[in-house]
CSV table of C-alpha atoms in Angstrom, one decimal:
chain,number,residue,atom,x,y,z
A,999,UNK,CA,-0.3,0.0,-0.2
A,1000,UNK,CA,0.9,3.4,-0.7
A,1001,UNK,CA,1.5,5.8,2.2
A,1002,UNK,CA,-1.4,8.7,3.1
A,1003,UNK,CA,-0.6,12.2,1.2
A,1004,UNK,CA,0.2,14.3,4.0
A,1005,UNK,CA,-0.4,16.8,1.9
A,1006,UNK,CA,-3.0,20.0,2.0
A,1007,UNK,CA,-4.3,22.5,0.5
A,1008,UNK,CA,-5.2,25.3,2.4
A,1009,UNK,CA,-6.7,27.8,0.2
A,1010,UNK,CA,-6.7,30.7,3.0
A,1011,UNK,CA,-2.9,30.3,3.3
A,1012,UNK,CA,-2.6,30.6,-0.5
A,1013,UNK,CA,-4.9,33.5,-0.7
A,1014,UNK,CA,-2.4,35.1,2.4
A,1015,UNK,CA,0.6,34.6,0.8
A,1016,UNK,CA,-0.8,35.9,-3.2
A,1017,UNK,CA,-2.6,39.2,-1.5
A,1018,UNK,CA,2.0,39.7,0.3
A,1019,UNK,CA,3.6,41.9,-2.1
A,1020,UNK,CA,6.7,40.2,-1.1
A,1021,UNK,CA,6.6,36.7,-2.7
A,1022,UNK,CA,5.3,38.7,-5.7
A,1023,UNK,CA,7.8,37.5,-7.7
A,1024,UNK,CA,6.5,38.0,-11.2
A,1025,UNK,CA,6.5,42.3,-11.1
A,1026,UNK,CA,10.1,41.9,-10.0
A,1027,UNK,CA,11.2,39.7,-13.3
A,1028,UNK,CA,9.5,42.3,-15.9
A,1029,UNK,CA,10.4,45.6,-16.3
A,1030,UNK,CA,9.1,49.5,-15.3
A,1031,UNK,CA,6.5,50.4,-17.4
A,1032,UNK,CA,8.8,54.0,-17.7
A,1033,UNK,CA,7.7,56.9,-20.7
A,1034,UNK,CA,10.0,57.8,-22.1
A,1035,UNK,CA,10.6,61.1,-20.7
A,1036,UNK,CA,10.8,59.5,-16.5
A,1037,UNK,CA,13.5,57.5,-18.0
A,1038,UNK,CA,15.4,60.5,-19.6
A,1039,UNK,CA,14.6,62.2,-16.2
A,1040,UNK,CA,15.7,59.7,-13.9
A,1041,UNK,CA,18.9,59.1,-16.2
A,1042,UNK,CA,19.5,62.8,-15.0
A,1043,UNK,CA,18.6,63.1,-11.8
A,1044,UNK,CA,21.2,59.2,-11.2
A,1045,UNK,CA,24.4,61.1,-13.1
A,1046,UNK,CA,23.1,64.7,-10.5
A,1047,UNK,CA,22.6,62.9,-7.9
A,1048,UNK,CA,26.6,62.8,-8.2
A,1049,UNK,CA,27.2,66.0,-7.4
A,1050,UNK,CA,23.7,67.0,-5.2
A,1051,UNK,CA,21.3,65.3,-2.4
A,1052,UNK,CA,18.0,63.6,-4.2
A,1053,UNK,CA,16.2,66.1,-4.1
A,1054,UNK,CA,17.9,68.9,-5.9
A,1055,UNK,CA,18.8,66.1,-8.2
A,1056,UNK,CA,15.8,65.2,-9.4
A,1057,UNK,CA,15.0,69.2,-9.8
A,1058,UNK,CA,17.5,70.4,-11.4
A,1059,UNK,CA,17.3,67.0,-14.0
A,1060,UNK,CA,13.3,68.6,-14.6
A,1061,UNK,CA,14.9,71.9,-14.7
A,1062,UNK,CA,16.9,70.4,-17.3
A,1063,UNK,CA,14.2,69.1,-19.0
A,1064,UNK,CA,12.1,72.0,-19.6
A,1065,UNK,CA,14.6,73.5,-21.1
A,1066,UNK,CA,15.7,71.1,-23.1
A,1067,UNK,CA,12.4,70.7,-24.9
A,1068,UNK,CA,11.5,74.8,-24.8
A,1069,UNK,CA,14.6,74.8,-27.1
A,1070,UNK,CA,13.7,72.5,-29.3
A,1071,UNK,CA,10.4,74.5,-29.3
A,1072,UNK,CA,11.7,76.7,-30.0
A,1073,UNK,CA,14.2,75.8,-32.4
A,1074,UNK,CA,11.4,74.1,-34.9
A,1075,UNK,CA,9.5,77.8,-35.1
A,1076,UNK,CA,12.5,79.5,-36.3
A,1077,UNK,CA,12.9,77.2,-38.6
A,1078,UNK,CA,9.1,77.4,-40.1
A,1079,UNK,CA,9.6,81.3,-39.7
A,1080,UNK,CA,12.3,81.3,-41.3
A,1081,UNK,CA,10.4,79.0,-44.2
A,1082,UNK,CA,6.8,79.8,-44.0
A,1083,UNK,CA,7.0,83.8,-42.1
A,1084,UNK,CA,3.4,85.0,-43.8
A,1085,UNK,CA,1.8,81.6,-41.0
A,1086,UNK,CA,3.3,84.0,-37.8
A,1087,UNK,CA,0.8,87.4,-39.2
A,1088,UNK,CA,-2.1,88.0,-37.6
A,1089,UNK,CA,-5.1,87.1,-40.6
A,1090,UNK,CA,-6.4,90.6,-41.2
A,1091,UNK,CA,-7.5,89.8,-44.7
A,1092,UNK,CA,-11.1,87.7,-43.7
A,1093,UNK,CA,-12.1,91.0,-41.4
A,1094,UNK,CA,-11.7,93.9,-44.0
A,1095,UNK,CA,-12.2,91.1,-47.6
A,1096,UNK,CA,-8.8,92.9,-49.6
A,1097,UNK,CA,-10.4,93.5,-52.4
A,1098,UNK,CA,-6.7,94.6,-53.4
A,1099,UNK,CA,-4.9,90.8,-53.3
A,1100,UNK,CA,-7.2,89.8,-56.0
A,1101,UNK,CA,-5.5,92.4,-58.2
A,1102,UNK,CA,-2.0,91.5,-59.6
A,1103,UNK,CA,-0.4,94.4,-60.2
A,1104,UNK,CA,1.7,92.8,-63.3
A,1105,UNK,CA,-1.9,92.8,-64.8
A,1106,UNK,CA,-2.7,96.5,-65.0
A,1107,UNK,CA,-1.8,99.7,-67.2
A,1108,UNK,CA,-2.1,101.8,-64.6
A,1109,UNK,CA,-1.6,104.8,-67.2
A,1110,UNK,CA,-5.3,103.9,-68.9
A,1111,UNK,CA,-7.1,103.5,-66.1
A,1112,UNK,CA,-5.9,107.0,-64.5
A,1113,UNK,CA,-6.5,108.1,-66.7
A,1114,UNK,CA,-10.3,105.8,-67.7
A,1115,UNK,CA,-10.9,107.0,-63.4
A,1116,UNK,CA,-9.5,110.8,-63.2
A,1117,UNK,CA,-11.8,111.7,-67.1
A,1118,UNK,CA,-15.0,110.0,-65.9
A,1119,UNK,CA,-13.9,111.8,-62.4
A,1120,UNK,CA,-13.9,108.5,-60.3
A,1121,UNK,CA,-11.3,110.0,-58.1
A,1122,UNK,CA,-12.6,106.4,-55.8
A,1123,UNK,CA,-10.8,104.5,-58.1
A,1124,UNK,CA,-8.6,106.7,-59.2
A,1125,UNK,CA,-6.8,106.7,-55.2
A,1126,UNK,CA,-6.7,102.4,-55.9
A,1127,UNK,CA,-5.0,102.6,-58.5
A,1128,UNK,CA,-2.9,105.0,-57.8
A,1129,UNK,CA,-1.9,102.3,-54.7
A,1130,UNK,CA,-1.5,99.6,-56.3
A,1131,UNK,CA,0.7,101.3,-58.9
A,1132,UNK,CA,2.8,102.7,-56.3
A,1133,UNK,CA,3.3,99.3,-55.1
A,1134,UNK,CA,4.3,98.3,-58.6
A,1135,UNK,CA,7.2,101.3,-58.1
A,1136,UNK,CA,8.0,99.9,-54.7
A,1137,UNK,CA,8.0,96.1,-56.0
A,1138,UNK,CA,10.5,96.6,-58.8
A,1139,UNK,CA,12.7,98.4,-57.4
A,1140,UNK,CA,12.5,96.3,-54.8
A,1141,UNK,CA,11.4,97.8,-52.3
A,1142,UNK,CA,9.1,95.5,-50.7
A,1143,UNK,CA,8.8,91.8,-51.9
A,1144,UNK,CA,5.3,91.9,-53.6
A,1145,UNK,CA,2.6,88.6,-52.4
A,1146,UNK,CA,-0.5,88.4,-53.6
A,1147,UNK,CA,-1.5,87.5,-50.1
A,1148,UNK,CA,0.4,90.5,-48.5
A,1149,UNK,CA,-1.9,93.3,-46.5
A,1150,UNK,CA,-1.4,97.4,-47.0
A,1151,UNK,CA,0.5,97.8,-43.5
A,1152,UNK,CA,2.9,95.0,-44.1
A,1153,UNK,CA,4.5,96.4,-46.9
A,1154,UNK,CA,4.7,99.5,-44.2
A,1155,UNK,CA,7.1,97.5,-42.0
A,1156,UNK,CA,8.5,95.8,-44.9
A,1157,UNK,CA,9.0,98.4,-46.7
A,1158,UNK,CA,13.3,99.8,-47.5
A,1159,UNK,CA,15.2,101.9,-47.7
A,1160,UNK,CA,13.7,102.8,-44.6
A,1161,UNK,CA,13.8,106.5,-44.8
A,1162,UNK,CA,10.6,106.8,-47.3
A,1163,UNK,CA,9.1,104.7,-44.7
A,1164,UNK,CA,7.3,108.1,-43.5
A,1165,UNK,CA,6.0,109.3,-46.9
A,1166,UNK,CA,4.8,106.0,-47.2
A,1167,UNK,CA,2.5,105.3,-44.2
A,1168,UNK,CA,1.1,108.9,-44.8
A,1169,UNK,CA,0.3,107.4,-48.4
A,1170,UNK,CA,-0.6,104.4,-47.6
A,1171,UNK,CA,-3.4,105.7,-43.8
A,1172,UNK,CA,-4.9,108.0,-46.7
A,1173,UNK,CA,-5.3,105.5,-48.9
A,1174,UNK,CA,-7.2,102.5,-46.5
A,1175,UNK,CA,-9.4,105.8,-44.8
A,1176,UNK,CA,-10.2,105.8,-48.9
A,1177,UNK,CA,-10.7,101.8,-49.2
A,1178,UNK,CA,-12.0,100.8,-45.5
A,1179,UNK,CA,-13.2,103.5,-43.8
A,1180,UNK,CA,-16.0,105.0,-45.8
A,1181,UNK,CA,-13.6,108.2,-46.5
A,1182,UNK,CA,-15.1,110.3,-49.8
A,1183,UNK,CA,-12.3,110.6,-52.7
A,1184,UNK,CA,-11.2,114.0,-54.2
A,1185,UNK,CA,-9.6,115.6,-56.1
A,1186,UNK,CA,-7.8,116.9,-53.5
A,1187,UNK,CA,-7.0,113.7,-51.4
A,1188,UNK,CA,-6.0,112.2,-55.4
A,1189,UNK,CA,-3.5,115.2,-55.1
A,1190,UNK,CA,-1.9,114.8,-51.9
A,1191,UNK,CA,-1.3,111.3,-53.0
A,1192,UNK,CA,0.1,111.9,-56.0
A,1193,UNK,CA,2.5,114.9,-54.3
A,1194,UNK,CA,3.6,111.9,-52.1
A,1195,UNK,CA,4.5,108.8,-54.5
A,1196,UNK,CA,6.5,111.5,-56.6
A,1197,UNK,CA,8.4,111.7,-53.4
A,1198,UNK,CA,8.8,108.0,-53.0
A,1199,UNK,CA,9.8,107.9,-56.0
A,1200,UNK,CA,12.0,111.0,-55.8
A,1201,UNK,CA,13.0,109.7,-52.7
A,1202,UNK,CA,14.7,106.1,-54.3
A,1203,UNK,CA,16.3,108.0,-57.2
A,1204,UNK,CA,18.9,110.1,-54.8
């Protein structure tokens, strides 16, 4: 006869052992679930522990990570700005719906358009043509980088040479008053803008 089996399965004790973390050997064998950022921070903290105490090392590591990622974001933003500067400009076309964007300054016969507008007393059209003609002058002399999506204010900031900015700002302001400010275009206003245009033309020749 076989000897009697004296091993007794005690379910209560087994459950107690399973609940005791000291006997959870599997968790010790598995790798901790750290994120990439946490891994870097722990590595920095361990390296800094040789220089600072524990709490200071963790704090310095956290600030170093923040500074590093801020630098990365800044560099990315800088490169995007160099490639696509228009992405960083405030959108000004939607609320005002600049019709000027629809005009290609290289497809307009300005002398003919101005002569026609003045002959019928359409000074509003004459002011617009004079402004576009001045943009063409500035673009031809490489004072501005003309693009169809740009607004008048953008050209004020980028105009070269700097000595002509005051006249160009005054000239542009008069155009905007008529175009979008409900100011009545008159012969006197047109003549004043023509004189400013002459100042810009002569100023660039000096």
